[in-house]
XYZ file of C-alpha atoms in Angstrom:
628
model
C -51.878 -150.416 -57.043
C -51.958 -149.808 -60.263
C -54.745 -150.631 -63.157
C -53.435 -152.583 -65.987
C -55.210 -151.472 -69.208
C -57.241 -154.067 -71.225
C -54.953 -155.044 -73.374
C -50.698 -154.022 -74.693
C -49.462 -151.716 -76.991
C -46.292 -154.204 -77.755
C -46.576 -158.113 -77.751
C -45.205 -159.888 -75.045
C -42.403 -162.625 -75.796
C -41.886 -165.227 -73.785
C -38.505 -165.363 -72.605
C -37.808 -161.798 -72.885
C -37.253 -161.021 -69.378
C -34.084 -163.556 -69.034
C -32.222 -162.340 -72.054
C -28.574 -162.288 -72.210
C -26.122 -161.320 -69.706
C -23.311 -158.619 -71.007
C -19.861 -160.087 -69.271
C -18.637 -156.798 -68.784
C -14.774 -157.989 -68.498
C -15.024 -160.501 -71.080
C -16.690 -159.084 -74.063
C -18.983 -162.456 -74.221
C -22.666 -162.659 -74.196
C -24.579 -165.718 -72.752
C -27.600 -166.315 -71.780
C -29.600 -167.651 -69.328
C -31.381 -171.171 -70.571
C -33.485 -174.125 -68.771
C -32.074 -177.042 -70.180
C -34.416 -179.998 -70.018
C -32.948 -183.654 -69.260
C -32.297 -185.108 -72.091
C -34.590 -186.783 -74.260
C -33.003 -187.631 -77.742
C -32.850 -191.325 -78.229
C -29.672 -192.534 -79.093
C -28.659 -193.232 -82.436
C -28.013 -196.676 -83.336
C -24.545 -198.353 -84.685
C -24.803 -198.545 -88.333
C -23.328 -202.429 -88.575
C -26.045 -203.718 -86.216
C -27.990 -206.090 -87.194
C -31.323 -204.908 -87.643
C -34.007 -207.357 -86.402
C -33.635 -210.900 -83.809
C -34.690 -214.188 -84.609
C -36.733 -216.670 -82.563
C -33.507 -218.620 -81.587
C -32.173 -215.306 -80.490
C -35.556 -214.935 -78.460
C -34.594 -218.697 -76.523
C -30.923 -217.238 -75.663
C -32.137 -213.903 -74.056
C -34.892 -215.759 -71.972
C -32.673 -218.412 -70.874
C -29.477 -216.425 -70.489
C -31.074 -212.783 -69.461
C -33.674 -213.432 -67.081
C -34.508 -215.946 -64.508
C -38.213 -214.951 -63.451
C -41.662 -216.678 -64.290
C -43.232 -215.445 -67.403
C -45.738 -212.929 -66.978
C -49.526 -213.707 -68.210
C -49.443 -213.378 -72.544
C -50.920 -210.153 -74.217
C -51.836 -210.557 -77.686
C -49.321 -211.134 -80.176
C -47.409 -207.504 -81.487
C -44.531 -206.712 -83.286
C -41.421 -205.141 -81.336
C -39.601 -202.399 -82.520
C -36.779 -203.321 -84.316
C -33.171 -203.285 -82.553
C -32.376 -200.460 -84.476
C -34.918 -198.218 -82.318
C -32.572 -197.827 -79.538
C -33.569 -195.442 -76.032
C -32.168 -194.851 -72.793
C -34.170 -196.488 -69.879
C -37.403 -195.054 -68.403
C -36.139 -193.343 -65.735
C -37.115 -190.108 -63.297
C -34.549 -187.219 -62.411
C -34.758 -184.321 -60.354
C -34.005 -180.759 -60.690
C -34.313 -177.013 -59.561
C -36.922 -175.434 -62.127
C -35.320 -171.639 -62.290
C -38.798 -170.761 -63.195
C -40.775 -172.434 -60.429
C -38.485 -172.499 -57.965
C -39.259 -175.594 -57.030
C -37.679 -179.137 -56.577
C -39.808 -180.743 -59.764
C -39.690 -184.268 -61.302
C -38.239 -184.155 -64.708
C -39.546 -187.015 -66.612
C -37.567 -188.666 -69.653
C -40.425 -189.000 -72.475
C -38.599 -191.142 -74.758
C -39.775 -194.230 -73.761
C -43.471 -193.375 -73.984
C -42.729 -192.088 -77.376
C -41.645 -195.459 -78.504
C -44.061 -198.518 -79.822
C -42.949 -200.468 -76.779
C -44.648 -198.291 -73.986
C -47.341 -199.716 -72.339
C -49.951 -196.958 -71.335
C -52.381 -199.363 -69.375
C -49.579 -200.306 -66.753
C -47.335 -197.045 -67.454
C -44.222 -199.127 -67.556
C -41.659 -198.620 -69.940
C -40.857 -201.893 -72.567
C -38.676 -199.681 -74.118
C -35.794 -201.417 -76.602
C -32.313 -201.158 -75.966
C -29.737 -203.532 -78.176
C -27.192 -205.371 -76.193
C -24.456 -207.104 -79.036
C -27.315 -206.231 -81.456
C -29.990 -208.654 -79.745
C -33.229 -206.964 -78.333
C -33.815 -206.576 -74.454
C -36.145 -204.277 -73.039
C -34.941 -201.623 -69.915
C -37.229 -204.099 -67.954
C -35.044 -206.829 -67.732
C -31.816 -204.457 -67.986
C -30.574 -204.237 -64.693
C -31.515 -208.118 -64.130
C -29.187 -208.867 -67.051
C -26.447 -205.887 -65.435
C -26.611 -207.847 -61.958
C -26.656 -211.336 -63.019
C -23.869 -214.387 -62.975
C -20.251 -212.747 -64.389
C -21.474 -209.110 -64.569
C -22.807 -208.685 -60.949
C -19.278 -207.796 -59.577
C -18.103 -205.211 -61.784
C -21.366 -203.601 -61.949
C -21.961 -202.959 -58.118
C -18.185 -201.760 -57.934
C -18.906 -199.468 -60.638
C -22.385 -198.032 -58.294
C -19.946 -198.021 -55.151
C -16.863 -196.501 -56.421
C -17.865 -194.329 -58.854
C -19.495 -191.685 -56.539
C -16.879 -191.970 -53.765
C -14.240 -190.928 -56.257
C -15.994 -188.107 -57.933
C -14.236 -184.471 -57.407
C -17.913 -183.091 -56.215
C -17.746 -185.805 -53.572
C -14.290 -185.193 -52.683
C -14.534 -181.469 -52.299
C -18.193 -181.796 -50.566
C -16.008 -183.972 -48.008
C -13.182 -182.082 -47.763
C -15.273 -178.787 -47.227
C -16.985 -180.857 -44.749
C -13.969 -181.479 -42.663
C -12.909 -177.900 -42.787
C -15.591 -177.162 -39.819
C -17.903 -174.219 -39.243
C -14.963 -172.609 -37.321
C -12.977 -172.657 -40.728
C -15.564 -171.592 -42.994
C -15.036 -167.757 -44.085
C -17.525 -165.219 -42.594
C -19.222 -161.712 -44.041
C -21.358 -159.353 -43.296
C -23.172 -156.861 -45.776
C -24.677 -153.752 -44.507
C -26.159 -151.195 -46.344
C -27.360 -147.548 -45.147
C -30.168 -146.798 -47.552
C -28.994 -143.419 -49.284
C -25.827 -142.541 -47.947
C -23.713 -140.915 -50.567
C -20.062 -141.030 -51.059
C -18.850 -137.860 -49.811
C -21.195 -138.002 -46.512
C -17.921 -139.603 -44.782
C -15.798 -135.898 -45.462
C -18.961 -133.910 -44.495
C -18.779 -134.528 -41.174
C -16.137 -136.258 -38.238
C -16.651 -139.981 -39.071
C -14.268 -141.849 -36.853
C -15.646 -145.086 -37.191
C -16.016 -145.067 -41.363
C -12.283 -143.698 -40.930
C -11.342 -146.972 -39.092
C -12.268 -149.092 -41.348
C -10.730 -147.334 -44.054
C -7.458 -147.562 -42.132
C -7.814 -150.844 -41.590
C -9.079 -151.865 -44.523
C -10.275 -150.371 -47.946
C -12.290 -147.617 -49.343
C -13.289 -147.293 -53.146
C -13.681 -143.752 -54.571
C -16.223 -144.143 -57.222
C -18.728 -147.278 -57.161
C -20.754 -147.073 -60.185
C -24.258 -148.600 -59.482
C -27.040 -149.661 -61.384
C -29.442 -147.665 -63.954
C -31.868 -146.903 -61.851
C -30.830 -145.759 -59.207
C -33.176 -147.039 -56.914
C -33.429 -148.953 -53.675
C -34.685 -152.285 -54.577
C -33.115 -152.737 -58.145
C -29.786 -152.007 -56.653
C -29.651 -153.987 -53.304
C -30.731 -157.206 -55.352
C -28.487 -156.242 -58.022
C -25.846 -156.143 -55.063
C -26.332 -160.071 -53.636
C -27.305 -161.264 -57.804
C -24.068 -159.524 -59.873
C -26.866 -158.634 -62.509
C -28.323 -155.515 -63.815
C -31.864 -154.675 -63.174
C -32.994 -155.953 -66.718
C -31.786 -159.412 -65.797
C -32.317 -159.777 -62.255
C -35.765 -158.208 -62.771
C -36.467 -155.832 -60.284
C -36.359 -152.921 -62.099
C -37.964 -150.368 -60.275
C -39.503 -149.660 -56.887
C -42.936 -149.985 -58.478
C -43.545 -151.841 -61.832
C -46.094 -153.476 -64.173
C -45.516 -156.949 -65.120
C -47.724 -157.330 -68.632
C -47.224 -161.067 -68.633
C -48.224 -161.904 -65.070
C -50.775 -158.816 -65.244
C -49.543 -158.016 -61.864
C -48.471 -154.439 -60.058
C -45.779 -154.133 -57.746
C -45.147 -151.704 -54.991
C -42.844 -151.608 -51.951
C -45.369 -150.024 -50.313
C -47.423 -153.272 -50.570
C -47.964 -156.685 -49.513
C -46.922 -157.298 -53.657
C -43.364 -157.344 -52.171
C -44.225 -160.869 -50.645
C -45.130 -162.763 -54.346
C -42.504 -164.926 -55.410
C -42.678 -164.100 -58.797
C -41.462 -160.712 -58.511
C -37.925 -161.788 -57.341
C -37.050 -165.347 -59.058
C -35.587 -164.546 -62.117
C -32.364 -164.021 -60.210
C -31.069 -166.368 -57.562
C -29.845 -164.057 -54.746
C -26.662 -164.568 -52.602
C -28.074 -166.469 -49.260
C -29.847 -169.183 -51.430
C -26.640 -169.895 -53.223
C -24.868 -169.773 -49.913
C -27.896 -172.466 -48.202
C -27.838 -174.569 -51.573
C -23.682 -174.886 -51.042
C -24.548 -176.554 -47.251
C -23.827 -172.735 -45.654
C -26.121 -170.601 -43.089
C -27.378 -167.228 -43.724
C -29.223 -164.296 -41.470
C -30.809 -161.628 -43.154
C -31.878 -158.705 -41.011
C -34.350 -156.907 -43.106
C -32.532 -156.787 -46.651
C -35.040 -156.000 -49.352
C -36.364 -159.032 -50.390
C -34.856 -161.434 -47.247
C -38.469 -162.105 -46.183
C -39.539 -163.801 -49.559
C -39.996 -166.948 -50.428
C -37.653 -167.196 -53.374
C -36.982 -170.323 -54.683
C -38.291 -172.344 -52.522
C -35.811 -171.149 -49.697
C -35.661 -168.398 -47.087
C -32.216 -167.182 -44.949
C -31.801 -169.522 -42.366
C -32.534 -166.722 -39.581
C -34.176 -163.998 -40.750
C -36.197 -160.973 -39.505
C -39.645 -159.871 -41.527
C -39.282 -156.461 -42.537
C -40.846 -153.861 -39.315
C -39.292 -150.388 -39.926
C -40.121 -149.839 -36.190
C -37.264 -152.607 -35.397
C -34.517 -150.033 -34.225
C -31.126 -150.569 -35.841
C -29.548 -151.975 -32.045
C -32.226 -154.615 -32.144
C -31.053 -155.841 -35.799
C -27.397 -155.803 -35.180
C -28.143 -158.044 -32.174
C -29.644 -160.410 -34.258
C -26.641 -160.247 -36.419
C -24.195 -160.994 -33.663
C -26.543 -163.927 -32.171
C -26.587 -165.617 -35.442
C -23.120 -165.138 -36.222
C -22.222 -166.383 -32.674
C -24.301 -168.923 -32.249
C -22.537 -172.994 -31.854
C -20.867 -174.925 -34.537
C -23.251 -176.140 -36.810
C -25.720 -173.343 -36.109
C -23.579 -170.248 -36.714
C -24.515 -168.368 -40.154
C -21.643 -167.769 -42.816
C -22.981 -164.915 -44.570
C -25.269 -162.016 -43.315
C -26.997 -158.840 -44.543
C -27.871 -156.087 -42.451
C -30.179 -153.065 -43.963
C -30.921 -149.591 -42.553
C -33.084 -147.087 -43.721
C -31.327 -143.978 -42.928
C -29.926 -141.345 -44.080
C -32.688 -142.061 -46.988
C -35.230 -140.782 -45.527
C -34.068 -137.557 -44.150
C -32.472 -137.213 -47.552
C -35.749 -137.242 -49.129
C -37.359 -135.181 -46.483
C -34.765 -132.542 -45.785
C -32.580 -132.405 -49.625
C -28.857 -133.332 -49.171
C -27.369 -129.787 -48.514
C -29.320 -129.250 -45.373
C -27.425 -128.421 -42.902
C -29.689 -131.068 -40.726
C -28.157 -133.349 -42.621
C -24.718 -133.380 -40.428
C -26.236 -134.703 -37.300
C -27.738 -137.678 -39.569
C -24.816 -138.727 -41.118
C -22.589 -138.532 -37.599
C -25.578 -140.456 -36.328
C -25.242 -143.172 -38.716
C -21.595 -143.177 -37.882
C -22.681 -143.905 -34.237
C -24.155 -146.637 -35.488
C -21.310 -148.232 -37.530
C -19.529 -148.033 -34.044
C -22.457 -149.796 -32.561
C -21.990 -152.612 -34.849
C -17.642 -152.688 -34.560
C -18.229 -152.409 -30.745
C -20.568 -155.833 -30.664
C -18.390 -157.394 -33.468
C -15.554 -156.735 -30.462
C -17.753 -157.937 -27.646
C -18.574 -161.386 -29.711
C -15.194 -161.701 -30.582
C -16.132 -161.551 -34.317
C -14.517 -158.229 -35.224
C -11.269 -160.275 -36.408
C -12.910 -163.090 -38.013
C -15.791 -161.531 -40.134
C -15.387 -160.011 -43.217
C -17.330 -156.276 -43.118
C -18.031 -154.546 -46.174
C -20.320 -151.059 -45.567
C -22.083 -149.618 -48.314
C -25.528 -148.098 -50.219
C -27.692 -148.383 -53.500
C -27.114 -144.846 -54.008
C -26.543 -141.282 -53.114
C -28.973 -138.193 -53.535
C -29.857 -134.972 -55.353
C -30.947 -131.871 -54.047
C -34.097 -130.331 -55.819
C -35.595 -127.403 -56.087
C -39.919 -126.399 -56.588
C -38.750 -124.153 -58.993
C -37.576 -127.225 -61.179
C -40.794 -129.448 -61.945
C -41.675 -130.500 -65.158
C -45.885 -131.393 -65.024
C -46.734 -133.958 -67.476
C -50.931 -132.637 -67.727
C -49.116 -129.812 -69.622
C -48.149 -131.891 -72.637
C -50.605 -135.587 -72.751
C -53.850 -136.251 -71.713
C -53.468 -138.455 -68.915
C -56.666 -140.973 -70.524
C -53.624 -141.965 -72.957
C -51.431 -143.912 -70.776
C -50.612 -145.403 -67.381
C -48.227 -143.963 -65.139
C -45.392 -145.988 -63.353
C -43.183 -145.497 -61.405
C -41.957 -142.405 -60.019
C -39.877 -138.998 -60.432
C -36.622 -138.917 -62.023
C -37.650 -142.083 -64.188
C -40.393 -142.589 -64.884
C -42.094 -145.643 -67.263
C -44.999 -144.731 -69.281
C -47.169 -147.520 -70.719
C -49.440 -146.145 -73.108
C -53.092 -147.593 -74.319
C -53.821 -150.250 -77.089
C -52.381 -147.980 -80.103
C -51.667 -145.250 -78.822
C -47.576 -145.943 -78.372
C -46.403 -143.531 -81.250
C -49.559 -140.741 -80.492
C -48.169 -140.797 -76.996
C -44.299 -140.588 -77.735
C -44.582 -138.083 -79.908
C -46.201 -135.579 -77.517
C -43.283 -136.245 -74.914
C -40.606 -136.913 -76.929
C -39.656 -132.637 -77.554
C -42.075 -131.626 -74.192
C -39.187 -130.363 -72.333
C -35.400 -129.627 -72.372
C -34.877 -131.003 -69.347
C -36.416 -134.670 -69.608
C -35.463 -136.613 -72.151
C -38.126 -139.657 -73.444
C -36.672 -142.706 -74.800
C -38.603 -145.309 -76.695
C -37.645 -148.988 -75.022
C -35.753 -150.161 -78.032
C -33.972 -147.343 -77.632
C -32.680 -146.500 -74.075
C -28.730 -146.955 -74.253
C -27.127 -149.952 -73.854
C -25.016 -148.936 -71.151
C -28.129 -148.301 -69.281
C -28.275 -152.206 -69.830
C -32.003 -151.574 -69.094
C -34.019 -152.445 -72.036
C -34.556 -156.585 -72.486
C -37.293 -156.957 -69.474
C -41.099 -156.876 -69.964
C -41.899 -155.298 -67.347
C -39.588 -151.946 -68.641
C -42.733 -149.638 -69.817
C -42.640 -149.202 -73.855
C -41.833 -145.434 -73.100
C -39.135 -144.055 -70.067
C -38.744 -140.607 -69.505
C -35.644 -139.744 -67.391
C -35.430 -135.980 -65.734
C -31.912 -134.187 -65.110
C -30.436 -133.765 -62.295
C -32.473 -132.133 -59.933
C -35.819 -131.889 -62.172
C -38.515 -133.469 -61.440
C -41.285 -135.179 -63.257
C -44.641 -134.530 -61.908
C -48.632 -135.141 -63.530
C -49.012 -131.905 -61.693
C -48.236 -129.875 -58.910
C -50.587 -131.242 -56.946
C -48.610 -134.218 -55.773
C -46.032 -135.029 -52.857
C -42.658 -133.252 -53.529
C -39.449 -133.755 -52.155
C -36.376 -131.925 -51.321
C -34.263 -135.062 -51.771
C -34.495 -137.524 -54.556
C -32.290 -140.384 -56.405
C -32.990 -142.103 -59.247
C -31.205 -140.160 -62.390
C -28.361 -142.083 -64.398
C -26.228 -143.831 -62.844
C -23.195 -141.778 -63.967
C -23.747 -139.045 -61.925
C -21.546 -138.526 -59.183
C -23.954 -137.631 -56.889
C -25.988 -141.136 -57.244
C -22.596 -142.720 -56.310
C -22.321 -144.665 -52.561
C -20.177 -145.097 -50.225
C -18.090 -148.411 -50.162
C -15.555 -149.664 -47.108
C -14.771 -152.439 -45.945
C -12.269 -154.947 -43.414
C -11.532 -158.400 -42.232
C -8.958 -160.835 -42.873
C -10.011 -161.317 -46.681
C -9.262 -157.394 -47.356
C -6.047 -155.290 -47.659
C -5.403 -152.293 -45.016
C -5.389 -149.020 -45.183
C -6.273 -148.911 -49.161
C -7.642 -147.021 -51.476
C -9.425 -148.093 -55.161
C -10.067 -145.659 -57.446
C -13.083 -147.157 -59.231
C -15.637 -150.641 -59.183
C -18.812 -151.323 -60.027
C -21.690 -152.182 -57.578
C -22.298 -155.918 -59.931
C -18.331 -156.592 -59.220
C -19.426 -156.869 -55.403
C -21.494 -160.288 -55.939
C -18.115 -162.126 -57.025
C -16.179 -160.580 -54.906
C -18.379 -161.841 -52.002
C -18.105 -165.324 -53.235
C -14.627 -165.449 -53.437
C -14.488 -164.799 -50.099
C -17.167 -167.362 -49.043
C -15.405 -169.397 -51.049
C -18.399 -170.759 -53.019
C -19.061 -171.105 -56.928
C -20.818 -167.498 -58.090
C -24.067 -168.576 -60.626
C -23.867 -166.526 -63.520
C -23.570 -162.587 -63.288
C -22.671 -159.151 -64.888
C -20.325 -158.900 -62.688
C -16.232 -159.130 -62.675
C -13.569 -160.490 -59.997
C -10.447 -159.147 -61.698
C -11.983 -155.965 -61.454
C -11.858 -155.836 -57.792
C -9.230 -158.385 -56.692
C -6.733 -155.666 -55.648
C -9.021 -155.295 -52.725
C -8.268 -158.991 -50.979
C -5.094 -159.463 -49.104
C -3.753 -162.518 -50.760
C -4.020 -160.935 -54.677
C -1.678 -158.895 -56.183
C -2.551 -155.239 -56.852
C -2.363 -152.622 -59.747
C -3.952 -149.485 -57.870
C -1.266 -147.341 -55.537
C -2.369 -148.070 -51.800
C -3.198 -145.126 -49.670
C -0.048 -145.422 -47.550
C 3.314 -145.822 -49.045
C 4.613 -147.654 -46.179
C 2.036 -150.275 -46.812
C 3.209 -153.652 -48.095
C 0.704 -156.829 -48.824
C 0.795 -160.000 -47.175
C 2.436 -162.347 -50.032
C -0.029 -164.320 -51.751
C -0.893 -167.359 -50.763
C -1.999 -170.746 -52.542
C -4.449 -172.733 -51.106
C -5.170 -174.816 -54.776
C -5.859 -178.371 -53.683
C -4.729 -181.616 -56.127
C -6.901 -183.891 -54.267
C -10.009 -183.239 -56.721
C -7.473 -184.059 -59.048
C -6.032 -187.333 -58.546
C -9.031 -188.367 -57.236
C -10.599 -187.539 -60.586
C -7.922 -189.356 -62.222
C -7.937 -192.685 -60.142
C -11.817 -192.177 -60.486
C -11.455 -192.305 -64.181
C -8.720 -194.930 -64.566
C -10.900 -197.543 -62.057
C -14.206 -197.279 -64.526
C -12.534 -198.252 -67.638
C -11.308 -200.722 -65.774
C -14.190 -202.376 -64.802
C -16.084 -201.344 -68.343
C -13.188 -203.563 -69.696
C -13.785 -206.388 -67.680
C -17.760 -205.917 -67.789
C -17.158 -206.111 -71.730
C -14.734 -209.028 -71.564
C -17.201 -211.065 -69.142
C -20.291 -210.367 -71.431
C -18.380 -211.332 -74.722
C -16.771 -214.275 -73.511
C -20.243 -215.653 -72.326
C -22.270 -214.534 -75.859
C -19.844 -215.429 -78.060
C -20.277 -219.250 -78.337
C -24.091 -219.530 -79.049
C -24.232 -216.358 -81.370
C -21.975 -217.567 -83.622
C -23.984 -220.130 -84.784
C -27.140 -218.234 -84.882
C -26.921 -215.308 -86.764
C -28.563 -216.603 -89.519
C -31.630 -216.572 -87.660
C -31.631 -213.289 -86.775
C -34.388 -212.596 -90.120
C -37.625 -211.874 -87.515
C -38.788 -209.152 -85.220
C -38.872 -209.875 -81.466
C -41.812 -210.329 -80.396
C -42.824 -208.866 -76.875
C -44.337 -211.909 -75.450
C -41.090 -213.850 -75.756
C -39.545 -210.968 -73.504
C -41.228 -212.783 -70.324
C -42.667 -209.035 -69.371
C-alpha cells in the first residue's frame, strides 16, 4: 500500500473526476451531472390577485374542507397568494455518488413562512383561482364533490397509458425464452496475432461463422483493470475511473492495488455504472465469473450469480458456472454473462511474447475456447447466445539491456511512486511539482514525462484526480525502474495504446452477428453499445459509438468488404413497434380531457360566490381560518 504524503502539490476540485465525456462519433461534449429534484417554487400569474379576504376565508372552509377545526395557534399572517410552491412531498432516486436508493426531499416548503417546524408538516400556499389553500387541504379539495371523478381517472389512467409502462409490459410478455443472450469472455493478454502464431481451430470457427476485427484500439493505459471496465462502461479510464492497476485517490486519501483487499471498496469503481447493473436495473439477470470488479458491491447491486475472484478456480469450473446460469429455468436464466481468464498474461509476463513457450500457451487457450463451444453445444446454447472473445491488451517483449533507473536522475525523498513500468504516475511532495519535473522531464530519450495538463488529449487521460500530477510513459520495450534491484519481466503491456502490439484479439458469433466477416478497425469503448443493442436495453452514457460497429450485426447494412465474396447478409429486418406510440398519443389526448372537465367542474362551482366577493379580497389569510 502506498503512503500518501501529508499534504498535495495541486488542489483537489470537486467534481473533477466526472468531467466530460468526448462523443467520439459526434463531435459533442456532455457531461456527467446529478440533477437534484426540483426545488424552484413556481412563479406566480401576474393578474392574480394578490391577497384573500375574510369572506374568501368562509368560502374555502365551507366549500374546501369538511373536517373539524384543529385546536387555534396564535394569530399569524399567511403568506400572500402570490408566494406560490409545489406540495411537500418525498421522491426517490439512485444517488450516482452513493450508490444508494436515497430520499430526495423537496425543501421548498420549509423555506416558506408557512412551514411548521414543531409538527414538520408543510402549510405551504398554493393559489387555486387566486384564493389561498394550503397543500394540506389540497388533495381533500382534488377528491371532493364534482372533482373526485376526473381526478382518480387521471391517477388510474395516466400510468397505464404511459410508453414506459407499455414497453415494461410488452418486454414483459416477450418471456425469458425471447430475451437476447451474450456472453463476454476475455483471455487476459492475448494479443491479436496469437490466432496466426499457432493452429487455432476453434478461434478459426468462430471467425467463419461469425466476425473477426483486425485492429481494436483499446484504452490509454493499457492495463488490465482500466480496460475490462472500460469494456462493460463505453468510457475511457479518466471517466470511468479506474485508471490504473494501482492508484492514489487524493480526495478519498485512499491506495488501491489489485493485489489487495482495496479492490473490494466501493468507491473505487462507482463513478461508472458497469454493464450487469444496467442489465439488473432493466428487470434482466446477469452471471459474472470472475470479471474484474464482478465481486464488488457497486451501486448497491451485485450480478445476480456470481463467483468471488479465486485464481485457483480452473477455467472448466467457471465455464460450468456459465452454462448453469445460462441454462437454468425461465425466470432464473441470466441474459448477459462475463467470463475472465488469466492466461496467456501471465506467461506473457513471465516468459516475453517471442518465446517459443509461448505456442503451447496460446494452442492451450484455444483448447479452452473449444471447451466453452463444446458446453455451449451440450446446453443447447451454442445457437442462441451471442459470443464475443476478446482481451484488454496484447504484450511487448523486453529486454535487461533496456531499463531506464529513476535513482539515477531524482532523489526518491521527492515524490511518491505509483504505479508501475511502462507508465508510471509520479506524485511529487508539497512544492516540489516543478523541482521534480524538471529533473525527469530531459532524463532519458527513451521515456518521455508529461505534466497532467499536458498528456494528449487523445490519451483522453487527464480530467481524473487520481491521474498523478506527473506521468512518465517508457517506449516500447523500455522499462522504468527506481533501480535494478526490483522484479523484472520479460513480458510487459502498458505503453500507448497505438501500438500494434498492445492491440487484442476480437471474434465473435451468434444470431446477432454476421458470418464469416472481417472489420478492419473498432475501438474497445464501441463494444459497450454494441452489447446493448444486442440486449436490447437503453446504453447510459458512454465514449463509445454504435455506427462504428454496426456492420458487425446481421440485420444492419454494411460498408466494410466481408471476408468471403460469396457471402450475402440476411436483409434487414424491422422490429420498430407503434404501440409506445399510440399509446402515448391516446395517453395524452385522455388527460386534457379530463384537465378540461376538472377545470369546467371547478369554475362552474366558484364562479357564483366569487363574483360578488372580490372586493373583499383586501386582507391576508390568516392560518387559523385554514382549519389546520
Amino acid at each position: 500500500m502506498l503512503v500518501p504524503p501529508t499534504s498535495l502539490s495541486e488542489t483537489v476540485r470537486t467534481g473533477e473526476n466526472v468531467r466530460r465525456i468526448r462523443k467520439m462519433d459526434g463531435g459533442m461534449d456532455g457531461r456527467f451531472s446529478l440533477l437534484p429534484v426540483a426545488q424552484t417554487p413556481l412563479p406566480p400569474h401576474p393578474t392574480r390577485i394578490t391577497s384573500c379576504g375574510p369572506s374568501e376565508r368562509e368560502l374555502i372552509s365551507s366549500a374546501i374542507t369538511s373536517r373539524a377545526p384543529a385546536p387555534k395557534k396564535p394569530r399569524a399572517r399567511a403568506a400572500s397568494c402570490l408566494h406560490m410552491v409545489r406540495p411537500e412531498r418525498t421522491e426517490e432516486r439512485l444517488d450516482s455518488d452513493k450508490g444508494a436508493s436515497v430520499n430526495v426531499e423537496q425543501s421548498a416548503c420549509k423555506k416558506s413562512p408557512g412551514w411548521d417546524s414543531n409538527s414538520g408538516t408543510s402549510r405551504c400556499k398554493a393559489t387555486v383561482l387566486g384564493c389561498v389553500i394550503t397543500s394540506h387541504t389540497m388533495l381533500s379539495y382534488l377528491t371532493s364533490g364534482g372533482c373526485r371523478l376526473p381526478f382518480y381517472l387521471f391517477a388510474v389512467v395516466l400510468p397505464l397509458v404511459s410508453p414506459h409502462n407499455l414497453n415494461r409490459h410488452q418486454h414483459q410478455e416477450q418471456g425469458d425464452k425471447d430475451r437476447p443472450k451474450l456472453l463476454l469472455v476475455s483471455f487476459d493478454g492475448f494479443r491479436w496475432d496469437y490466432i496466426y502464431r499457432v493452429p487455432t481451430p476453434n478461434f478459426r470457427s468462430i471467425m467463419d461463422e461469425g466476425v473477426k476485427v483486425e485492429f481494436v484500439e483499446n484504452i490509454y493505459i493499457t492495463k488490465t483493470y482500466p480496460n475490462h471496465y472500460s469494456m462493460v462502461t463505453g468510457l475511457y479510464a479518466e471517466t470511468h475511473g479506474v485508471v490504473a492497476n494501482e492508484m492514489y485517490d487524493p480526495a478519498l486519501n485512499l491506495s488501491f492495488s489489485m493485489e489487495t483487499d482495496s479492490v473490494y471498496d466501493s468507491r473505487w469503481w462507482e463513478q461508472a455504472v458497469p454493464l450487469w447493473v444496467t442489465v439488473q436495473k432493466d428487470g434482466g439477470r446477469s452471471g459474472a465469473a470472475m470479471w474484474p470488479g464482478s465481486d464488488v458491491l457497486i451501486h448497491g447491486v451485485f450480478p445476480t450469480r456470481y463467483l468471488p475472484y479465486n485464481a485457483s478456480v480452473s477455467f472448466e469450473a467457471r465455464v460450468r458456472s456459465i452454462i448453469e446460469w445460462f441454462s437454468a429455468p425461465e425466470g432464473e436464466a441470466v441474459d448477459f454473462g462475463i467470463l475472465y481468464w488469466e492466461e496467456p498474461d501471465e506467461s506473457g509476463h513471465n516468459l516475453g511474447p517471442q518465446s517459443p513457450l509461448m505456442d503451447s500457451i496460446i494452442a492451450g487457450i484455444d483448447e479452452k475456447l473449444g471447451f466453452l463451444l463444446d458446453e455451449l453445444k451440450k446446453a443447447g446454447l451454442y445457437e442462441k447466445v451471442n459470443l464475443v472473445v476478446t482481451s484488454d491488451h496484447g504484450m511487448a517483449q523486453l529486454s535487461p539491456e533496456k531499463i531506464i533507473e529513476l535513482d539515477q536522475y531524482v532523489d526518491r525523498d521527492l515524490y511518491t511512486w505509483v504505479d508501475k513500468s511502462p507508465v508510471v504516475g509520479i506524485l511529487p511532495k508539497e512544492g516540489k511539482l516543478d523541482e521534480v519535473y524538471a529533473m525527469l522531464a530531459d532524463a532519458n530519450p527513451n521515456m518521455v514525462a508529461y505534466r497532467k495538463d499536458d498528456i494528449p488529449e487523445h490519451f483522453h487521460y487527464q480530467h481524473n484526480v487520481r491521474i498523478m500530477p506527473i506521468l512518465l510513459e517508457a517506449k516500447e520495450g523500455w522499462t522504468i525502474m527506481q533501480n535494478r534491484t526490483g522484479l523484472f519481466m520479460l513480458g510487459n503491456h502498458g505503453y500507448n495504446n497505438t501500438l500494434r502490439d498492445m492491440q487484442p484479439v476480437f471474434v465473435a458469433r451468434g444470431p446477432a452477428f454476421r458470418q464469416n466477416y472481417i472489420k478492419a478497425s473498432m475501438r474497445s469503448v464501441d463494444l459497450y453499445p454494441l452489447m446493448c443493442h444486442i440486449l436490447a436495453i437503453q446504453p447510459l452514457p458512454n465514449n463509445g459509438s454504435l455506427l462504428n460497429v454496426r456492420d458487425l450485426l446481421s440485420s444492419e447494412p454494411t460498408t466494410s468488404a466481408p471476408a468471403s465474396a460469396h457471402f450475402t447478409p440476411p436483409p434487414k429486418v424491422s422490429r420498430y413497434s407503434y404501440a409506445p406510440v399510440v399509446g402515448s398519443f391516446i395517453g395524452v389526448v385522455m388527460v386534457l380531457g379530463f384537465l378540461v372537465v376538472y377545470v369546467i367542474l371547478v369554475t362552474l362551482k366558484q364562479r357564483p360566490v366569487l363574483k360578488h366577493r372580490s372586493w373583499e379580497m383586501s386582507q391576508p389569510l390568516l392560518q387559523e381560518d385554514l382549519h389546520l
